[in-house]
PDB file of C-alpha atoms in Angstrom:
ATOM      1  CA  ASP O   1      16.601  11.904   5.683  1.00 66.00           C
ATOM      2  CA  GLY O   2      14.085   9.979   7.327  1.00 74.00           C
ATOM      3  CA  GLY O   3      13.257   6.946   5.178  1.00 94.00           C
ATOM      4  CA  ILE O   4      12.895   3.521   3.489  1.00 97.00           C
ATOM      5  CA  THR O   5      15.593   1.891   1.395  1.00 97.00           C
ATOM      6  CA  GLN O   6      14.225  -1.368  -0.263  1.00 97.00           C
ATOM      7  CA  SER O   7      16.674  -2.559  -1.973  1.00 96.00           C
ATOM      8  CA  PRO O   8      17.803  -4.116  -5.343  1.00 96.00           C
ATOM      9  CA  LYS O   9      15.374  -2.601  -7.407  1.00 95.00           C
ATOM     10  CA  TYR O  10      14.949  -4.809  -9.753  1.00 95.00           C
ATOM     11  CA  LEU O  11      15.304  -8.091  -9.976  1.00 94.00           C
ATOM     12  CA  PHE O  12      15.615 -11.420 -12.144  1.00 93.00           C
ATOM     13  CA  ARG O  13      15.664 -14.704 -10.955  1.00 90.00           C
ATOM     14  CA  LYS O  14      15.506 -18.196 -13.090  1.00 90.00           C
ATOM     15  CA  GLU O  15      12.856 -20.580 -11.783  1.00 88.00           C
ATOM     16  CA  GLY O  16      13.969 -22.061  -8.519  1.00 87.00           C
ATOM     17  CA  GLN O  17      16.121 -19.495  -6.697  1.00 91.00           C
ATOM     18  CA  ASN O  18      15.705 -18.549  -3.486  1.00 93.00           C
ATOM     19  CA  VAL O  19      16.490 -14.264  -3.386  1.00 95.00           C
ATOM     20  CA  THR O  20      16.293 -11.725  -0.589  1.00 97.00           C
ATOM     21  CA  LEU O  21      14.988  -8.222  -1.339  1.00 97.00           C
ATOM     22  CA  SER O  22      16.644  -5.739   1.378  1.00 98.00           C
ATOM     23  CA  CYS O  23      13.827  -3.661   3.305  1.00 98.00           C
ATOM     24  CA  GLU O  24      16.539  -1.209   5.901  1.00 98.00           C
ATOM     25  CA  GLN O  25      14.735   2.371   7.681  1.00 97.00           C
ATOM     26  CA  ASN O  26      15.522   4.780   9.638  1.00 96.00           C
ATOM     27  CA  LEU O  27      12.623   6.321  10.442  1.00 94.00           C
ATOM     28  CA  ASN O  28      12.917   4.575  13.902  1.00 93.00           C
ATOM     29  CA  HIS O  29       9.208   3.129  13.439  1.00 92.00           C
ATOM     30  CA  ASP O  30       8.381  -0.425  15.782  1.00 91.00           C
ATOM     31  CA  ALA O  31       6.846  -2.190  13.198  1.00 92.00           C
ATOM     32  CA  MET O  32       7.547  -3.531   9.766  1.00 94.00           C
ATOM     33  CA  TYR O  33       6.035  -4.377   7.128  1.00 95.00           C
ATOM     34  CA  TRP O  34       5.791  -6.914   3.140  1.00 97.00           C
ATOM     35  CA  TYR O  35       3.566  -6.646   0.417  1.00 97.00           C
ATOM     36  CA  ARG O  36       2.786  -7.750  -3.085  1.00 97.00           C
ATOM     37  CA  GLN O  37       1.462  -5.860  -5.086  1.00 96.00           C
ATOM     38  CA  ASP O  38       0.243  -7.210  -8.108  1.00 93.00           C
ATOM     39  CA  PRO O  39      -2.186  -5.604 -11.728  1.00 85.00           C
ATOM     40  CA  GLY O  40      -5.966  -4.828 -10.888  1.00 80.00           C
ATOM     41  CA  GLN O  41      -5.436  -6.187  -7.013  1.00 82.00           C
ATOM     42  CA  GLY O  42      -4.910  -3.997  -3.899  1.00 84.00           C
ATOM     43  CA  LEU O  43      -2.206  -4.456  -1.423  1.00 92.00           C
ATOM     44  CA  ARG O  44      -1.566  -7.929   0.155  1.00 94.00           C
ATOM     45  CA  LEU O  45       0.374  -8.502   3.172  1.00 94.00           C
ATOM     46  CA  ILE O  46       2.893 -11.497   3.623  1.00 97.00           C
ATOM     47  CA  TYR O  47       4.116 -10.365   7.056  1.00 96.00           C
ATOM     48  CA  TYR O  48       4.319  -8.411   9.145  1.00 94.00           C
ATOM     49  CA  SER O  49       7.073  -8.043  12.421  1.00 94.00           C
ATOM     50  CA  GLN O  50       5.854  -5.513  15.417  1.00 90.00           C
ATOM     51  CA  ILE O  51       9.314  -6.523  17.852  1.00 91.00           C
ATOM     52  CA  VAL O  52      12.945  -7.206  16.883  1.00 94.00           C
ATOM     53  CA  ASN O  53      12.727 -11.329  16.575  1.00 95.00           C
ATOM     54  CA  ASP O  54       9.448 -11.403  15.886  1.00 94.00           C
ATOM     55  CA  PHE O  55       6.970 -11.778  13.215  1.00 95.00           C
ATOM     56  CA  GLN O  56       3.624 -13.068  12.340  1.00 94.00           C
ATOM     57  CA  LYS O  57       2.028 -14.026   9.032  1.00 96.00           C
ATOM     58  CA  GLY O  58      -0.254 -12.769   6.690  1.00 94.00           C
ATOM     59  CA  ASP O  59      -2.620 -12.549   4.016  1.00 92.00           C
ATOM     60  CA  ILE O  60      -0.123 -14.909   1.296  1.00 95.00           C
ATOM     61  CA  ALA O  61       2.715 -15.580   3.287  1.00 97.00           C
ATOM     62  CA  GLU O  62       3.596 -19.602   1.318  1.00 96.00           C
ATOM     63  CA  GLY O  63       6.674 -19.730  -0.215  1.00 96.00           C
ATOM     64  CA  TYR O  64       8.165 -16.538   1.787  1.00 97.00           C
ATOM     65  CA  SER O  65       9.784 -16.027   4.464  1.00 97.00           C
ATOM     66  CA  VAL O  66      11.410 -13.240   6.847  1.00 98.00           C
ATOM     67  CA  SER O  67      13.718 -12.470   9.593  1.00 97.00           C
ATOM     68  CA  ARG O  68      13.547  -9.190  11.786  1.00 97.00           C
ATOM     69  CA  GLU O  69      17.034  -9.293  13.596  1.00 97.00           C
ATOM     70  CA  LYS O  70      17.369  -5.420  14.064  1.00 97.00           C
ATOM     71  CA  LYS O  71      14.755  -2.600  14.071  1.00 96.00           C
ATOM     72  CA  GLU O  72      16.300  -1.189  11.208  1.00 97.00           C
ATOM     73  CA  SER O  73      16.195  -3.977   8.818  1.00 98.00           C
ATOM     74  CA  PHE O  74      13.252  -6.605   7.914  1.00 98.00           C
ATOM     75  CA  PRO O  75      14.962  -8.611   5.010  1.00 98.00           C
ATOM     76  CA  LEU O  76      12.207 -10.889   2.625  1.00 98.00           C
ATOM     77  CA  THR O  77      13.031 -13.986   1.013  1.00 97.00           C
ATOM     78  CA  VAL O  78      11.270 -15.082  -1.681  1.00 96.00           C
ATOM     79  CA  THR O  79      11.902 -19.261  -1.703  1.00 93.00           C
ATOM     80  CA  SER O  80      11.106 -21.507  -4.685  1.00 88.00           C
ATOM     81  CA  ALA O  81       8.059 -22.838  -2.952  1.00 87.00           C
ATOM     82  CA  GLN O  82       6.264 -19.048  -4.010  1.00 88.00           C
ATOM     83  CA  LYS O  83       4.482 -20.643  -7.613  1.00 88.00           C
ATOM     84  CA  ASN O  84       3.983 -16.972  -9.376  1.00 90.00           C
ATOM     85  CA  PRO O  85       7.168 -15.187  -8.122  1.00 93.00           C
ATOM     86  CA  THR O  86       7.226 -12.270 -10.685  1.00 94.00           C
ATOM     87  CA  ALA O  87       5.380  -9.007  -8.532  1.00 95.00           C
ATOM     88  CA  PHE O  88       5.727  -5.770  -7.386  1.00 96.00           C
ATOM     89  CA  TYR O  89       6.993  -6.147  -3.214  1.00 97.00           C
ATOM     90  CA  LEU O  90       6.756  -3.448  -0.955  1.00 97.00           C
ATOM     91  CA  CYS O  91       8.656  -2.876   2.467  1.00 97.00           C
ATOM     92  CA  ALA O  92       6.676  -0.624   4.923  1.00 95.00           C
ATOM     93  CA  SER O  93       7.182   0.506   8.613  1.00 94.00           C
ATOM     94  CA  SER O  94       4.692   1.982  11.064  1.00 90.00           C
ATOM     95  CA  THR O  95       5.567   3.872  14.881  1.00 85.00           C
ATOM     96  CA  THR O  96       3.325   0.915  16.196  1.00 75.00           C
ATOM     97  CA  GLY O  97       2.419  -2.762  15.000  1.00 65.00           C
ATOM     98  CA  GLY O  98      -0.564  -5.258  15.367  1.00 61.00           C
ATOM     99  CA  GLY O  99      -1.194  -4.344  11.642  1.00 64.00           C
ATOM    100  CA  SER O 100      -3.637  -1.801  13.154  1.00 69.00           C
ATOM    101  CA  GLY O 101      -5.637   0.700  10.691  1.00 66.00           C
ATOM    102  CA  ALA O 102      -5.054   2.757  13.396  1.00 71.00           C
ATOM    103  CA  ASN O 103      -1.561   3.098  12.291  1.00 78.00           C
ATOM    104  CA  VAL O 104       0.282   5.460   8.883  1.00 86.00           C
ATOM    105  CA  LEU O 105       2.238   3.297   6.772  1.00 91.00           C
ATOM    106  CA  THR O 106       5.295   5.118   5.659  1.00 93.00           C
ATOM    107  CA  PHE O 107       6.637   2.691   1.555  1.00 96.00           C
ATOM    108  CA  GLY O 108       9.880   2.605   0.643  1.00 97.00           C
ATOM    109  CA  ALA O 109      10.362   2.261  -2.871  1.00 96.00           C
ATOM    110  CA  GLY O 110       9.242  -0.899  -4.479  1.00 97.00           C
ATOM    111  CA  SER O 111      11.624  -4.356  -5.310  1.00 97.00           C
ATOM    112  CA  ARG O 112       9.840  -5.655  -9.351  1.00 96.00           C
ATOM    113  CA  LEU O 113      10.933  -9.374  -8.751  1.00 95.00           C
ATOM    114  CA  THR O 114      10.802 -11.079 -12.240  1.00 94.00           C
ATOM    115  CA  VAL O 115      11.308 -14.785 -12.498  1.00 90.00           C
ATOM    116  CA  LEU O 116      12.815 -15.809 -15.802  1.00 85.00           C
TER     117      LEU O 116
ATOM    118  CA  GLN N   1     -17.799 -10.226  -1.722  1.00 73.00           C
ATOM    119  CA  LYS N   2     -14.013  -8.026  -1.451  1.00 81.00           C
ATOM    120  CA  GLU N   3     -13.788  -6.662   1.407  1.00 89.00           C
ATOM    121  CA  VAL N   4     -12.967  -3.352  -0.632  1.00 93.00           C
ATOM    122  CA  GLU N   5     -13.692  -2.309  -3.949  1.00 94.00           C
ATOM    123  CA  GLN N   6     -12.993   0.506  -5.959  1.00 94.00           C
ATOM    124  CA  ASP N   7     -12.940   1.349  -9.717  1.00 87.00           C
ATOM    125  CA  PRO N   8      -9.373   0.565 -11.243  1.00 84.00           C
ATOM    126  CA  GLY N   9     -10.560   3.451 -14.817  1.00 86.00           C
ATOM    127  CA  PRO N  10      -8.103   4.141 -16.309  1.00 92.00           C
ATOM    128  CA  LEU N  11      -9.965   8.103 -15.547  1.00 95.00           C
ATOM    129  CA  SER N  12      -8.966  10.496 -17.891  1.00 97.00           C
ATOM    130  CA  VAL N  13      -9.899  13.984 -16.804  1.00 96.00           C
ATOM    131  CA  PRO N  14      -8.706  17.258 -18.403  1.00 97.00           C
ATOM    132  CA  GLU N  15      -6.641  19.741 -16.255  1.00 97.00           C
ATOM    133  CA  GLY N  16      -8.302  21.628 -13.663  1.00 97.00           C
ATOM    134  CA  ALA N  17     -11.529  19.779 -13.698  1.00 97.00           C
ATOM    135  CA  ILE N  18     -12.438  17.971 -10.636  1.00 97.00           C
ATOM    136  CA  VAL N  19     -11.907  14.218 -10.075  1.00 97.00           C
ATOM    137  CA  SER N  20     -14.002  12.113  -8.162  1.00 97.00           C
ATOM    138  CA  LEU N  21     -12.168   8.418  -7.295  1.00 97.00           C
ATOM    139  CA  ASN N  22     -14.509   5.792  -4.552  1.00 97.00           C
ATOM    140  CA  CYS N  23     -14.574   2.762  -2.279  1.00 96.00           C
ATOM    141  CA  THR N  24     -17.142   1.020  -1.266  1.00 96.00           C
ATOM    142  CA  TYR N  25     -16.358  -1.068   1.747  1.00 95.00           C
ATOM    143  CA  SER N  26     -18.515  -4.530   3.170  1.00 92.00           C
ATOM    144  CA  ASN N  27     -17.816  -4.856   6.804  1.00 89.00           C
ATOM    145  CA  SER N  28     -18.653  -1.336   9.023  1.00 88.00           C
ATOM    146  CA  ALA N  29     -15.904  -2.697  11.357  1.00 87.00           C
ATOM    147  CA  PHE N  30     -13.684  -0.315   9.840  1.00 88.00           C
ATOM    148  CA  GLN N  31     -13.106   2.821  11.091  1.00 88.00           C
ATOM    149  CA  TYR N  32     -10.052   4.143   9.638  1.00 91.00           C
ATOM    150  CA  PHE N  33      -9.853   5.465   6.148  1.00 94.00           C
ATOM    151  CA  MET N  34      -7.626   6.116   4.251  1.00 94.00           C
ATOM    152  CA  TRP N  35      -5.370   7.439   0.763  1.00 97.00           C
ATOM    153  CA  TYR N  36      -2.559   6.883  -1.106  1.00 96.00           C
ATOM    154  CA  ARG N  37      -1.137   8.174  -4.294  1.00 97.00           C
ATOM    155  CA  GLN N  38       1.719   5.842  -6.257  1.00 96.00           C
ATOM    156  CA  TYR N  39       3.613   7.294  -9.530  1.00 96.00           C
ATOM    157  CA  SER N  40       4.501   4.386 -11.486  1.00 91.00           C
ATOM    158  CA  ARG N  41       7.331   2.691 -11.023  1.00 88.00           C
ATOM    159  CA  LYS N  42       7.258   4.095  -6.227  1.00 93.00           C
ATOM    160  CA  GLY N  43       6.093   2.753  -3.363  1.00 95.00           C
ATOM    161  CA  PRO N  44       2.915   4.737  -2.208  1.00 96.00           C
ATOM    162  CA  GLU N  45       2.159   7.378   0.124  1.00 95.00           C
ATOM    163  CA  LEU N  46       0.023   8.460   2.603  1.00 94.00           C
ATOM    164  CA  LEU N  47      -2.446  11.697   0.943  1.00 95.00           C
ATOM    165  CA  MET N  48      -5.206  11.493   3.160  1.00 94.00           C
ATOM    166  CA  TYR N  49      -6.361   9.840   7.396  1.00 92.00           C
ATOM    167  CA  THR N  50      -9.679  10.066   8.401  1.00 90.00           C
ATOM    168  CA  TYR N  51     -11.577   8.182  10.884  1.00 86.00           C
ATOM    169  CA  SER N  52     -14.879  10.163  11.416  1.00 85.00           C
ATOM    170  CA  SER N  53     -17.798  10.287   8.807  1.00 89.00           C
ATOM    171  CA  GLY N  54     -17.524  13.852   7.175  1.00 92.00           C
ATOM    172  CA  ASN N  55     -15.561  15.981   5.246  1.00 94.00           C
ATOM    173  CA  LYS N  56     -11.747  15.964   5.945  1.00 94.00           C
ATOM    174  CA  GLU N  57     -10.130  19.043   3.582  1.00 96.00           C
ATOM    175  CA  ASP N  58      -5.928  19.175   2.513  1.00 95.00           C
ATOM    176  CA  GLY N  59      -5.661  22.239  -0.340  1.00 97.00           C
ATOM    177  CA  ARG N  60      -6.834  20.936  -3.408  1.00 97.00           C
ATOM    178  CA  PHE N  61      -8.051  17.720  -2.060  1.00 97.00           C
ATOM    179  CA  THR N  62     -11.009  16.499   0.056  1.00 97.00           C
ATOM    180  CA  ALA N  63     -11.360  12.863   1.646  1.00 97.00           C
ATOM    181  CA  GLN N  64     -15.269  12.464   2.146  1.00 97.00           C
ATOM    182  CA  VAL N  65     -16.522   9.453   4.375  1.00 96.00           C
ATOM    183  CA  ASP N  66     -20.330   8.453   4.752  1.00 95.00           C
ATOM    184  CA  LYS N  67     -20.288   4.773   7.526  1.00 93.00           C
ATOM    185  CA  SER N  68     -24.074   4.312   7.053  1.00 92.00           C
ATOM    186  CA  SER N  69     -23.028   3.788   3.215  1.00 93.00           C
ATOM    187  CA  LYS N  70     -19.698   2.032   3.618  1.00 94.00           C
ATOM    188  CA  TYR N  71     -19.227   4.822   0.962  1.00 95.00           C
ATOM    189  CA  ILE N  72     -15.748   6.804   0.538  1.00 96.00           C
ATOM    190  CA  SER N  73     -15.008   9.510  -1.591  1.00 97.00           C
ATOM    191  CA  LEU N  74     -11.682  11.679  -2.535  1.00 98.00           C
ATOM    192  CA  PHE N  75     -11.649  14.515  -4.901  1.00 98.00           C
ATOM    193  CA  ILE N  76      -9.317  16.808  -6.129  1.00 98.00           C
ATOM    194  CA  ARG N  77     -10.323  20.325  -7.413  1.00 98.00           C
ATOM    195  CA  ASP N  78      -8.495  22.360  -9.640  1.00 97.00           C
ATOM    196  CA  SER N  79      -6.511  18.426 -11.557  1.00 97.00           C
ATOM    197  CA  GLN N  80      -2.619  19.425 -12.168  1.00 97.00           C
ATOM    198  CA  PRO N  81      -0.713  16.713 -14.712  1.00 96.00           C
ATOM    199  CA  SER N  82       1.108  16.545 -11.768  1.00 97.00           C
ATOM    200  CA  ASP N  83      -1.622  14.493  -9.992  1.00 98.00           C
ATOM    201  CA  SER N  84      -1.364  11.202 -12.748  1.00 97.00           C
ATOM    202  CA  ALA N  85      -0.895   8.325 -10.666  1.00 97.00           C
ATOM    203  CA  THR N  86      -2.612   5.813  -9.063  1.00 96.00           C
ATOM    204  CA  TYR N  87      -5.128   5.763  -6.304  1.00 97.00           C
ATOM    205  CA  LEU N  88      -5.710   3.707  -3.522  1.00 96.00           C
ATOM    206  CA  CYS N  89      -8.089   3.693  -0.559  1.00 96.00           C
ATOM    207  CA  ALA N  90      -7.151   1.546   2.296  1.00 94.00           C
ATOM    208  CA  ILE N  91      -9.732   1.035   5.503  1.00 92.00           C
ATOM    209  CA  GLY N  92      -8.334  -0.219   8.610  1.00 89.00           C
ATOM    210  CA  SER N  93     -10.036  -1.685  11.224  1.00 84.00           C
ATOM    211  CA  ALA N  94      -7.917  -2.591  15.113  1.00 78.00           C
ATOM    212  CA  SER N  95      -6.420  -5.395  13.341  1.00 79.00           C
ATOM    213  CA  LYS N  96      -6.000  -4.793  10.084  1.00 84.00           C
ATOM    214  CA  ILE N  97      -5.572  -2.711   6.603  1.00 89.00           C
ATOM    215  CA  ILE N  98      -6.903  -3.266   3.478  1.00 91.00           C
ATOM    216  CA  PHE N  99      -6.465  -1.894   0.143  1.00 93.00           C
ATOM    217  CA  GLY N 100      -7.894  -1.057  -2.890  1.00 94.00           C
ATOM    218  CA  SER N 101      -6.383  -1.898  -6.045  1.00 93.00           C
ATOM    219  CA  GLY N 102      -5.983   1.279  -7.067  1.00 95.00           C
ATOM    220  CA  THR N 103      -8.004   3.639  -9.434  1.00 96.00           C
ATOM    221  CA  ARG N 104      -5.285   5.149 -12.044  1.00 95.00           C
ATOM    222  CA  LEU N 105      -5.603   8.601 -13.014  1.00 96.00           C
ATOM    223  CA  SER N 106      -4.613  10.336 -15.899  1.00 97.00           C
ATOM    224  CA  ILE N 107      -4.487  14.603 -16.002  1.00 97.00           C
ATOM    225  CA  ARG N 108      -4.436  15.885 -19.243  1.00 96.00           C
ATOM    226  CA  PRO N 109      -2.789  18.972 -20.016  1.00 92.00           C
TER     227      PRO N 109
END
């Protein structure tokens, strides 16, 4: 079955540590996205990528980094510079890119990061 | 003012009731309107997608868009306990998608 796989599902981190969240898709989608979800807030865009080796900052990119070396993979690193990293992180993909509202997003199951 | 406003709930209704979920938005540049359903500890899944004013029906679900009032709604008929989830509205323009904060819905058996 085609879909998006995020790992790990749960992750605990000590303050000052970088962590990397994995996102893999087998939908052959060109565009991939990372969102952050906090209670009482809508999904907020961290980064997105339309094609391999290219990505753009979203609304809350500070303290995060990404790479897009393969079409299928879009890992997110939460760095120690992110002041409030505890959140639910969602990876998504769409057939075409640009962050346009015309695109239908397919989401992964999410990764919950807790900073101790 | 937020670009999209959604009542967070929680909303609790008995099984079989008609549920109405609503969002308002502020910018008429938004042309695409979506509803996503999110079960606890899962990712959102697309329920409805439309880009025109009026109603769009899919089974027990009806999405309604009123562009003149900048108001979108999702109606659920004959609600079931399995409909208990958080419902996120989303609006899109040519360059971005904005999500509402979600309404938590609980259907009581």
